[in-house]
Coordinates of C-alpha atoms in Angstrom, one line a residue:
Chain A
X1 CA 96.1 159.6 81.0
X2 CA 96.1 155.8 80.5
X3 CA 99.4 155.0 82.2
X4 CA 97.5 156.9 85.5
X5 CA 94.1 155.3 85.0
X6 CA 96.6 151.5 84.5
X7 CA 97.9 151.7 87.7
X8 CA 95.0 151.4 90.0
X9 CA 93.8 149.0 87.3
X10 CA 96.5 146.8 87.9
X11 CA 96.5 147.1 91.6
X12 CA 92.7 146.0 91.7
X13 CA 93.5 142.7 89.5
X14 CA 96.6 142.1 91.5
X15 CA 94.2 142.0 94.9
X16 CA 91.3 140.9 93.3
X17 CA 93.9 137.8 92.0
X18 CA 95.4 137.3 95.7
X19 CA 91.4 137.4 97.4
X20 CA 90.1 134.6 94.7
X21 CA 93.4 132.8 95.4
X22 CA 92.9 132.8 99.0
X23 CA 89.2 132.0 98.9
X24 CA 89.8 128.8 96.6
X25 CA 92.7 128.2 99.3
X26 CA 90.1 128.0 102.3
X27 CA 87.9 126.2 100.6
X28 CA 90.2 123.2 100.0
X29 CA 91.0 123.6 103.8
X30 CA 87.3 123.7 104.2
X31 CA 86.4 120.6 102.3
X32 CA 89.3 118.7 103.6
X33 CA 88.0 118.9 107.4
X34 CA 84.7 118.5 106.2
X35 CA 85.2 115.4 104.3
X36 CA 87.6 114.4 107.8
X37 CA 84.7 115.2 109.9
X38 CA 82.3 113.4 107.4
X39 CA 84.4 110.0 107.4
X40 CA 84.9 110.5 111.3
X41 CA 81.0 110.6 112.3
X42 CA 79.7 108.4 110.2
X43 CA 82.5 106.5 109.3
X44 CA 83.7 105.9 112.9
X45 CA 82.3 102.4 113.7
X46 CA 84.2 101.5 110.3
X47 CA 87.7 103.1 111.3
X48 CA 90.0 100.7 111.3
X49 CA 92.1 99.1 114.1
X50 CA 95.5 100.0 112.3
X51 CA 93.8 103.9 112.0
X52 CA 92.5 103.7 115.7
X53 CA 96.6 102.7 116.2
X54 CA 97.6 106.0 114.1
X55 CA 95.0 108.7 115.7
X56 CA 96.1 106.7 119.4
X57 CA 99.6 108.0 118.4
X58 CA 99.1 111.2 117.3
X59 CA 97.4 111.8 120.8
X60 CA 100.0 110.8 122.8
X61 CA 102.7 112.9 120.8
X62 CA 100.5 115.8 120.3
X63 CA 98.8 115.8 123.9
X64 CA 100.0 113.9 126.4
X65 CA 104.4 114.6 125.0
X66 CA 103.1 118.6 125.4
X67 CA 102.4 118.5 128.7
X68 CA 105.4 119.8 130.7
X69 CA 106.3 122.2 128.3
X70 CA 102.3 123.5 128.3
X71 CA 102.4 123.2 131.9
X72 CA 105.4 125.5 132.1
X73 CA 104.3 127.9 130.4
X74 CA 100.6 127.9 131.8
X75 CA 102.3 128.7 135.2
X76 CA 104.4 131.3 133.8
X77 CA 101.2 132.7 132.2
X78 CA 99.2 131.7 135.5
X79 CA 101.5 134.0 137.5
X80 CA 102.3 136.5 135.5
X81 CA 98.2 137.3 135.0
X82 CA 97.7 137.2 138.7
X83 CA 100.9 139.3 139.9
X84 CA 99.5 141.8 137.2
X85 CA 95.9 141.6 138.6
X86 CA 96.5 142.2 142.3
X87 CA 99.1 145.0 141.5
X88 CA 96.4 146.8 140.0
X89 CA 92.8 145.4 141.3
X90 CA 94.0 144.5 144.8
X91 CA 91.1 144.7 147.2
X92 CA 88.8 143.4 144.4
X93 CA 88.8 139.5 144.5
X94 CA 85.6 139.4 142.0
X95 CA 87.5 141.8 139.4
X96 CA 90.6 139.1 140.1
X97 CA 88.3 136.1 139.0
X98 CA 86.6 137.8 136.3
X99 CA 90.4 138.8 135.0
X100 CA 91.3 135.5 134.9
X101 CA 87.9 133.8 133.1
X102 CA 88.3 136.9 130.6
X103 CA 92.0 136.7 130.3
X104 CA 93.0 133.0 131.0
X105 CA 89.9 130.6 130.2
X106 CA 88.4 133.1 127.1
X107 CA 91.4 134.5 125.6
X108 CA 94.8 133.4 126.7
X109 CA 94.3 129.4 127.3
X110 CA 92.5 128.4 123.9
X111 CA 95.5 131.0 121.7
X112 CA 98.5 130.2 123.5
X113 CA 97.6 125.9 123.8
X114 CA 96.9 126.6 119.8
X115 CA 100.4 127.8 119.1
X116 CA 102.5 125.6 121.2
X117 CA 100.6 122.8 119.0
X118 CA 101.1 124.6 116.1
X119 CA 105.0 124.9 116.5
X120 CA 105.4 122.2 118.1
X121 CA 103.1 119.2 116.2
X122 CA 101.8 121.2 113.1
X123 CA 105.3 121.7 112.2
X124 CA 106.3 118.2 112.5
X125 CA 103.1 117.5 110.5
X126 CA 104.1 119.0 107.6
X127 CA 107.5 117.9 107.6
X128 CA 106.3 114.1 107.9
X129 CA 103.6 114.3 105.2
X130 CA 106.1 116.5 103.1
X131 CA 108.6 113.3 103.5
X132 CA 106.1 110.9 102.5
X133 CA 105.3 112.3 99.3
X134 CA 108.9 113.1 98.5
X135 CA 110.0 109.7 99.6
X136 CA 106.8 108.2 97.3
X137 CA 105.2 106.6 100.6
X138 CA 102.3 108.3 100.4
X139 CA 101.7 107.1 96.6
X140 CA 102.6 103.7 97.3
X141 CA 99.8 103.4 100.2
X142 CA 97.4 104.3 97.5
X143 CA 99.2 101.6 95.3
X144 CA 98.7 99.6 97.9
X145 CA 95.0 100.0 98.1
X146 CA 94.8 101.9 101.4
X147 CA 93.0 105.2 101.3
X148 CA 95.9 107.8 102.6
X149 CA 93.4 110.0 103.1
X150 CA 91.8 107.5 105.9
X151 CA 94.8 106.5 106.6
X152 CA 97.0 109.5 107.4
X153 CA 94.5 112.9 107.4
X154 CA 92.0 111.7 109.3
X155 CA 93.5 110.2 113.0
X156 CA 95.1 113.3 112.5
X157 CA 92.5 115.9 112.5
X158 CA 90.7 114.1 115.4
X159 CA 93.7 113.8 116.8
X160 CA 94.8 117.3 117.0
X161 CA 91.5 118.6 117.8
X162 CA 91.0 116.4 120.8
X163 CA 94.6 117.1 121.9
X164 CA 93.9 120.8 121.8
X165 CA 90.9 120.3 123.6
X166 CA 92.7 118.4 126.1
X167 CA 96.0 120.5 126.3
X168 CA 93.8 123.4 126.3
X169 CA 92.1 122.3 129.4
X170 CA 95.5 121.5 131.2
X171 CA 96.8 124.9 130.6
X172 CA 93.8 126.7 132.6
X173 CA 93.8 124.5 135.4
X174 CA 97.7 125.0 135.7
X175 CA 97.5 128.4 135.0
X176 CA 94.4 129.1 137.6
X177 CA 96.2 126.9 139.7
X178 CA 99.6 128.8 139.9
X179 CA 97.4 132.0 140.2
X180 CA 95.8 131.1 142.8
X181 CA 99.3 130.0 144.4
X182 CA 101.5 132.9 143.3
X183 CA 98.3 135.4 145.0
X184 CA 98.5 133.6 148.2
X185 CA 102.6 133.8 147.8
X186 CA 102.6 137.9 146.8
X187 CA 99.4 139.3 148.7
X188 CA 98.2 138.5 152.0
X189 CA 94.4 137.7 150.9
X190 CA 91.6 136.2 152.8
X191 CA 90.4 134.1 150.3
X192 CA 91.0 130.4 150.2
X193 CA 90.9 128.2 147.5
X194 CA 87.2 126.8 147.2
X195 CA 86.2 130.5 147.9
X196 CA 88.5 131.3 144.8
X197 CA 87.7 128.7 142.9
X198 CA 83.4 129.6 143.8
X199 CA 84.3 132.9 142.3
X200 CA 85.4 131.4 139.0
X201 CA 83.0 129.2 138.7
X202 CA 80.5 132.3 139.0
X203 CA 82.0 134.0 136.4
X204 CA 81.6 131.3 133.9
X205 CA 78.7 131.4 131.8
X206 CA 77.4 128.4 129.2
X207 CA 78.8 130.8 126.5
X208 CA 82.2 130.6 128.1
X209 CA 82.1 126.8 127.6
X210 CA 80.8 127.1 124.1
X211 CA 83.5 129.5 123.0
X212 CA 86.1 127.3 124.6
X213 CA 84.9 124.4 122.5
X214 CA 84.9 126.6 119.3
X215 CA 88.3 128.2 120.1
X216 CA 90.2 124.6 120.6
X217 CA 87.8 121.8 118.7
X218 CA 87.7 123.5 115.5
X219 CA 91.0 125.0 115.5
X220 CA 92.9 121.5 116.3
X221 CA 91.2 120.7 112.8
X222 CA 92.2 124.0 110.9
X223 CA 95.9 123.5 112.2
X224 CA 95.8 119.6 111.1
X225 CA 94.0 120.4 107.6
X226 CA 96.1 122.9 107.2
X227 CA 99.3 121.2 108.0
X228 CA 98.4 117.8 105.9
X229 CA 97.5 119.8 103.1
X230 CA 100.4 121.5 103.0
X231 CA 102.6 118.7 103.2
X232 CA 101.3 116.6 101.2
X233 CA 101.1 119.1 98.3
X234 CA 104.7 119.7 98.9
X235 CA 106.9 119.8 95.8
X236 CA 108.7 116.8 94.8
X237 CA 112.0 117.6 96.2
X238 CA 113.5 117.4 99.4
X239 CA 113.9 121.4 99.6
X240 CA 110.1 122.0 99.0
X241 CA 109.6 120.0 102.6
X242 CA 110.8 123.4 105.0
X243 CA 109.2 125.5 102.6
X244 CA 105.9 124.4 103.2
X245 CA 106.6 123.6 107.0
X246 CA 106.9 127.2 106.8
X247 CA 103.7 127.9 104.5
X248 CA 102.0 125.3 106.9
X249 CA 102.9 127.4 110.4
X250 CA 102.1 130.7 108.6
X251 CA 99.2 129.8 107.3
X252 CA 97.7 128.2 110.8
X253 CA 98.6 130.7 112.9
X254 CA 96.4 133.2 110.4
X255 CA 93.7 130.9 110.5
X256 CA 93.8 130.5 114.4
X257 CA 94.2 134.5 115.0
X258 CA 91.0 135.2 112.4
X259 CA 89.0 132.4 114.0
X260 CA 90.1 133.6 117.7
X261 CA 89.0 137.4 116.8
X262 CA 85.2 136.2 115.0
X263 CA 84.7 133.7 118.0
X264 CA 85.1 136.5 120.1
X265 CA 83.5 138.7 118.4
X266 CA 80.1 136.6 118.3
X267 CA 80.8 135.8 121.9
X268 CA 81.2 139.5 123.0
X269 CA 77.9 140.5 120.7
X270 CA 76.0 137.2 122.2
Chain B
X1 CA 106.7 90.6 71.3
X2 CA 105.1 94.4 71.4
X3 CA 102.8 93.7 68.2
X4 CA 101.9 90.1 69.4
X5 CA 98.2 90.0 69.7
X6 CA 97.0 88.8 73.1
X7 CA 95.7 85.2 73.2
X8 CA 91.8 85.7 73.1
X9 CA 90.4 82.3 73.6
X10 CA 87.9 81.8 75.7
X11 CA 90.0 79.2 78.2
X12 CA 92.8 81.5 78.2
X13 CA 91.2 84.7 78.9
X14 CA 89.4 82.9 81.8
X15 CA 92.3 82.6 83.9
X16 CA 94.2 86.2 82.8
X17 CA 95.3 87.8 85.8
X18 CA 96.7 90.5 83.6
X19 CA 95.8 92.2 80.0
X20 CA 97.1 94.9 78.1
X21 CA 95.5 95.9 74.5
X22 CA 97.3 98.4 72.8
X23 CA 98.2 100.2 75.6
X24 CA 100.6 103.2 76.5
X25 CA 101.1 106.5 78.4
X26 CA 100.6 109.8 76.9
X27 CA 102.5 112.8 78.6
X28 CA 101.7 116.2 78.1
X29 CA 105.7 116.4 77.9
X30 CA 106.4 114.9 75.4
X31 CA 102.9 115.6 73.4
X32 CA 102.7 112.2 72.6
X33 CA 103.0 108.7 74.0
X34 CA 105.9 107.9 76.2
X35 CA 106.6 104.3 74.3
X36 CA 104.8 102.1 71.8
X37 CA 101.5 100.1 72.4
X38 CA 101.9 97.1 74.7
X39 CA 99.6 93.9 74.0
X40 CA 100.5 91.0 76.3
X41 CA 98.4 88.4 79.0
X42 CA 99.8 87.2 81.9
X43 CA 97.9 84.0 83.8
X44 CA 98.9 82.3 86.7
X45 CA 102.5 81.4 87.2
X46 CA 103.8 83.5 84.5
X47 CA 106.6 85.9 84.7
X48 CA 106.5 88.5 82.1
X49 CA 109.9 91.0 82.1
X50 CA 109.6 94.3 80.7
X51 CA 113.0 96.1 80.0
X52 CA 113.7 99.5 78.7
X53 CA 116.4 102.1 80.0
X54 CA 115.8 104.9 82.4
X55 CA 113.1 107.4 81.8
X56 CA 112.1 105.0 79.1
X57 CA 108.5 104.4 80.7
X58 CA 108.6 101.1 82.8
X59 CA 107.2 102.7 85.7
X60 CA 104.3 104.5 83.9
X61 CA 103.9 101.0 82.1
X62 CA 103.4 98.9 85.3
X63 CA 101.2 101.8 87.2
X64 CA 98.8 101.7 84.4
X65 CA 97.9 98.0 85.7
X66 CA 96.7 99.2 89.0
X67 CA 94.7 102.3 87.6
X68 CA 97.5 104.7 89.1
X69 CA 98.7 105.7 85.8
X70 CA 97.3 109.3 84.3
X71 CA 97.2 109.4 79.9
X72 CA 96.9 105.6 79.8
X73 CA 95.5 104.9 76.4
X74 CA 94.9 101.3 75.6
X75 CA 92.7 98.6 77.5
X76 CA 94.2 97.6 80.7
X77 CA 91.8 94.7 82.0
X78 CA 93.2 93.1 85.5
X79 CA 91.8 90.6 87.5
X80 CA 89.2 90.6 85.1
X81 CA 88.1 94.1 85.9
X82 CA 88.6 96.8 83.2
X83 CA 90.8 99.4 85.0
X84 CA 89.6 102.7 83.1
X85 CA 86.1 101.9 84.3
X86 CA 86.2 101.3 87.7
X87 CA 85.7 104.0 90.3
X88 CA 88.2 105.4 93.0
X89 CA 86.2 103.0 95.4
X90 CA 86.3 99.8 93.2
X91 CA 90.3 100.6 92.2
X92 CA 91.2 100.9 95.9
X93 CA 89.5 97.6 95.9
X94 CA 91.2 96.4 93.1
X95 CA 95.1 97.4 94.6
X96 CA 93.9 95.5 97.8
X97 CA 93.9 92.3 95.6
X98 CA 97.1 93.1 93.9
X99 CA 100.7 93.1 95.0
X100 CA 102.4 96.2 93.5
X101 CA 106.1 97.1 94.6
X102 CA 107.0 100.8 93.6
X103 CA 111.0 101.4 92.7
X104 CA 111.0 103.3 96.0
X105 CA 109.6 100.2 97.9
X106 CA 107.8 102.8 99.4
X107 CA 108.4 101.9 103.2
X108 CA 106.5 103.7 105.6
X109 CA 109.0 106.3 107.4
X110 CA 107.4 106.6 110.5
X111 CA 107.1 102.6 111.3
X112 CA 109.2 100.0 111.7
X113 CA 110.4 97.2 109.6
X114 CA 107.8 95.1 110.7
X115 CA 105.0 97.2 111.5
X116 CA 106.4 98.0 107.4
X117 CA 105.7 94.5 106.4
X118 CA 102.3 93.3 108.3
X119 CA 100.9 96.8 107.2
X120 CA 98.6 95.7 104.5
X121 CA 97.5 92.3 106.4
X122 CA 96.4 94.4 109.5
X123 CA 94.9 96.9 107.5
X124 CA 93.1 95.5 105.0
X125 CA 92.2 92.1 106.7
X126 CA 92.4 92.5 110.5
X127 CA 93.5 89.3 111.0
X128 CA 94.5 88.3 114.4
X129 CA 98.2 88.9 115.8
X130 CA 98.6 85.3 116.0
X131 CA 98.2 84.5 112.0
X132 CA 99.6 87.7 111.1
X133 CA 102.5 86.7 113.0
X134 CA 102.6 83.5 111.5
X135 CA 102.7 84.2 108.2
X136 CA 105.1 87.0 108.8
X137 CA 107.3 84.5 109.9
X138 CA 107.1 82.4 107.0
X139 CA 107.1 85.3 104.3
X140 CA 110.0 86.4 106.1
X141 CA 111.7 82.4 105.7
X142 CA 111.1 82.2 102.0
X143 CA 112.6 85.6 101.3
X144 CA 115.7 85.2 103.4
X145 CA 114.8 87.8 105.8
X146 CA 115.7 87.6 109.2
X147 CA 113.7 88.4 112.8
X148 CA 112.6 92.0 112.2
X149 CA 110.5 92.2 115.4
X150 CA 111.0 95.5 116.6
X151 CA 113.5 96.6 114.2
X152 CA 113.8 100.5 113.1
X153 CA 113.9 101.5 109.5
X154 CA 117.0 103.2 109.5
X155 CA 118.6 99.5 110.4
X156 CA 117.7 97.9 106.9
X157 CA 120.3 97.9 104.3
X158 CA 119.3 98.7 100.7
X159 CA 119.0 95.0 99.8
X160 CA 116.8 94.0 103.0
X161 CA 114.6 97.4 102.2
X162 CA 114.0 96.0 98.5
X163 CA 112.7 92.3 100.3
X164 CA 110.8 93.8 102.5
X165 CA 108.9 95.8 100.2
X166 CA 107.9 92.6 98.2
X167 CA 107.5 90.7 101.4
X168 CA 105.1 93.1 102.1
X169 CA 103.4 93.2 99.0
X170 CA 103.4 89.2 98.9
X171 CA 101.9 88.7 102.8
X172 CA 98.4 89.1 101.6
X173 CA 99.3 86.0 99.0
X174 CA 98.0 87.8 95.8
X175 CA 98.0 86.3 92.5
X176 CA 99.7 89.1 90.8
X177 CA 103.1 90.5 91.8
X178 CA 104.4 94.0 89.9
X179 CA 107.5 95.0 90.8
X180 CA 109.3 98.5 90.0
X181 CA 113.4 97.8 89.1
X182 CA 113.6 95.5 92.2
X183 CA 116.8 95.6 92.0
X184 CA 117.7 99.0 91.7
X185 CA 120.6 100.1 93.1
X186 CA 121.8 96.6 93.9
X187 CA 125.2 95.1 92.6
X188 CA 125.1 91.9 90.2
X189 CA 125.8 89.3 92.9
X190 CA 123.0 90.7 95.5
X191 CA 120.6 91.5 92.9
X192 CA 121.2 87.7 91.3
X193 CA 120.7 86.5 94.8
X194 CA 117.3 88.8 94.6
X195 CA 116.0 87.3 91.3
X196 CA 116.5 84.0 92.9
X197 CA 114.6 84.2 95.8
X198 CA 111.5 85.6 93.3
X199 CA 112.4 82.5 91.4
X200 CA 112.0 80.2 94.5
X201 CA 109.0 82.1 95.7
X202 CA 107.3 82.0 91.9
X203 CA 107.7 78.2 91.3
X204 CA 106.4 77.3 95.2
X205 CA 103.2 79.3 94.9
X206 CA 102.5 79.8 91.3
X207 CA 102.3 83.7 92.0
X208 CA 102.4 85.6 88.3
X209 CA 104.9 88.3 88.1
X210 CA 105.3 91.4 86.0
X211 CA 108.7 92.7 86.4
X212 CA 110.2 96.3 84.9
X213 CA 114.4 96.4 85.1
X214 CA 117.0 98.0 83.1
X215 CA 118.9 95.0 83.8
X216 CA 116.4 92.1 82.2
X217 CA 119.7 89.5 81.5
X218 CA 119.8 88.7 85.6
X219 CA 115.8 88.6 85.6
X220 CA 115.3 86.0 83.1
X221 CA 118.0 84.0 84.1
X222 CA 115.4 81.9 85.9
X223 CA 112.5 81.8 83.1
X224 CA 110.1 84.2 81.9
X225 CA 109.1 85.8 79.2
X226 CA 111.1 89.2 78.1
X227 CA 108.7 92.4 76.3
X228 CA 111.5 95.1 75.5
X229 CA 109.8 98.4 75.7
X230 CA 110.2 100.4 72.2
X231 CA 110.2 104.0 72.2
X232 CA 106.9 105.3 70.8
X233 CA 107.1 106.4 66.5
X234 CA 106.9 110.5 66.6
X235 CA 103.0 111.9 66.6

């Protein structure tokens, strides 16, 4: 009788373990981009120029380096939505626009920016904090008297959440773009571009603009917190560094699916 | 030299860059301290050369100057400030004013050689390009370092990586130089060559120096005084 009644027992304190685990876990992700967020509102007019340098060059590698691969991929995405939209709601140009705001601009533009910067710049985030502190660069900047925190987390937090912003933004208009294009290619329609572009714009709500914010602001900071404080909590050994690139990319592609779904959620019950 | 109570007179202890009473690491490793107590004062233009073999606790010893040092037991008072009471603020502040060179150097990956050695002038100063520049030239003069204007990291032999992380430390011009086994890794001759060029760099500027090597014959060949670490008495 006690072996049956262990059993459940055991699998309760094994979850219950795992959930307190995983809340402590998003509370240090939590305090991290708050403290980020702290030092980069009120703290801004004191950043420093060396800083301003770091977050300018996290921009340009995260943003403005992404661009023809985002831009490839929006089109591809940009195409395939429309070639999908007119095969089945030809005839309806309104359903056509409100299929791309609900597809494209809600859904598809905000998840699909976030992983291309996750794989391609949270990765490398990891990997370059998880150096750092195996190489003992991070612990002689704090030697040194500079605040790694300042110094390293922070440009990079406001630089990935402006870049996803950004790249977020470049991936609809390409993808509305090449939808627009690739419907004029496939189905003879009457409407031109301003028409088409009218019929978007009427779709979009203030909500839509709000949920695009939270879907690419807040999740630039998620994948950045996540990805410095995974790195730099690697182990001390050059083998811990792809482990927790690993952790790092797991982890932030949770976080971005669970914060997609409640964003959505509140947007849909709004 | 370990038992030798520090001078306490009132002159003296005016110009201390550097004190240690009684002081040593304790590691939950070992359940006890690493090595035993350290008592010594360093003031301007001094050169004080800690030696003990690997693992011994050098590096512990020379982190607990800066406050970077968990388990330090002992008073550690630099710059006048007493380390252990000074908050994560204040002992930022504190490593701004001192020049500390880890074992690693501790180069910055992801910059290059000099970006790596005007770091801490640009970032804690924000002088302009022009001095920084200056004085990057000359730092790089007195150590024997070439041009390193746009330079990559990978392109710096050990030797050049080991001057640069001093240089680096030394641009600000603070009174009080640590270095970590500076010349770690290096062969006799180059590591001679090394001590020389802190020798050159001590006696032009007055800079105190306290120096931790496995190899302390080469870094007192040009003066200082040597403090052999002594393993710590069981608990």
């Amino acid at each position: 009788m006690a072996s049956v009644l262990a059993l459940p027992r055991i699998t309760l304190a094994a979850v219950g373990a795992r959930v307190i685990w995983w809340f402590g876990y998003v509370l240090q992700i939590a305090t991290l981009i708050g403290h980020g967020l702290w030092r980069l509102t009120f703290g801004y007019g004191q950043m420093r120029s060396v800083t301003r340098g770091v977050l300018v060059r996290q921009v340009l590698f995260t943003a403005v380096e992404a661009l023809p691969f985002t831009g490839m991929i929006a089109a591809i995405v940009g195409a395939s939505v429309m070639v999908q939209a007119q095969m089945h709601l030809s005839g309806s140009p309104d359903m056509v626009g409100k299929l791309l705001v609900l597809v494209v601009i809600r859904e598809l533009g905000p998840l699909v920016t976030a992983f291309i910067l996750i794989g391609r710049s949270g990765t490398a985030m990891v990997v370059e904090m998880g150096n750092m502190r195996v190489g003992g660069e991070i612990d002689a900047l704090d030697h040194a008297g500079i605040d790694p925190f300042e110094y390293l987390v922070v440009p990079r937090l406001f630089g990935m959440a402006v870049s996803l912003v950004g790249v977020a933004v470049f991936f609809i208009s390409v993808a509305v773009t090449t939808g627009l294009i690739s419907g004029a290619l496939l189905v003879a329609t009457e409407t031109n571009a301003l028409e088409f572009i009218d019929l978007l714009a009427r779709q979009l709500s203030w909500l839509d603009f709000l949920a695009f914010f939270a879907k690419t602001f807040f999740p630039g900071l998620m994948i950045a917190g996540i990805a410095c404080y995974e790195g730099m909590s690697a182990g001390p050994h050059v083998t811990d560094v792809p482990r927790a690139a690993t952790r790092g990319t797991v982890r932030a592609i949770s976080a971005l699916f669970i914060w997609n779904v409640a964003v959505s959620a509140m947007l849909y019950l709004a | 030299m370990n038992d030798t109570p520090p001078d306490t007179t009132a002159a003296a202890a005016a110009t201390e860059l550097l004190r240690y009473d009684h002081v040593t690491v304790h590691v939950a490793r070992l359940d006890g301290p690493l090595f035993a107590p350290l008592s010594f004062a360093i003031h301007p233009g001094d050169k004080l050369v800690i030696s003990a073999p690997s693992r011994m606790g050098k590096s512990p010893a020379l982190r607990a100057a800066i406050g970077a040092q968990p388990g330090t037991q002992g008073a550690v008072f630099c710059l006048g400030e007493r380390v252990s009471a000074l908050s994560p603020h204040a002992l930022l502040s504190l490593r701004r004013r001192v020049g500390f060179v880890p074992a690693t150097g501790g180069l910055l990956s992801n910059l290059n050689l000099y970006a790596n050695l005007t770091l801490l002038l640009r970032y804690h100063d924000e002088v302009p390009q022009e001095e920084i520049d200056r004085r990057a030239a000359q730092v790089c003069d007195e150590l024997g370092l070439g041009d390193l204007t746009g330079r990559p990291l990978a392109s710096a032999n050990h030797q050049e990586r080991h001057l640069i992380a001093i240089a680096r430390a030394w641009l600000p011009r603070p009174p009080l130089l640590i270095l970590d086994d500076p010349d770690f890794g290096l062969d006799d001759e180059t590591a001679s060559a090394l001590w020389e060029r802190l020798a050159a760099l001590r006696a032009a500027h007055q800079v105190a120096m306290l120096v931790a090597t496995s190899r302390p014959r080469l870094a007192l060949r040009h003066g200082g005084r040597h403090l052999p670490l002594r393993p710590s008495e069981a608990p």
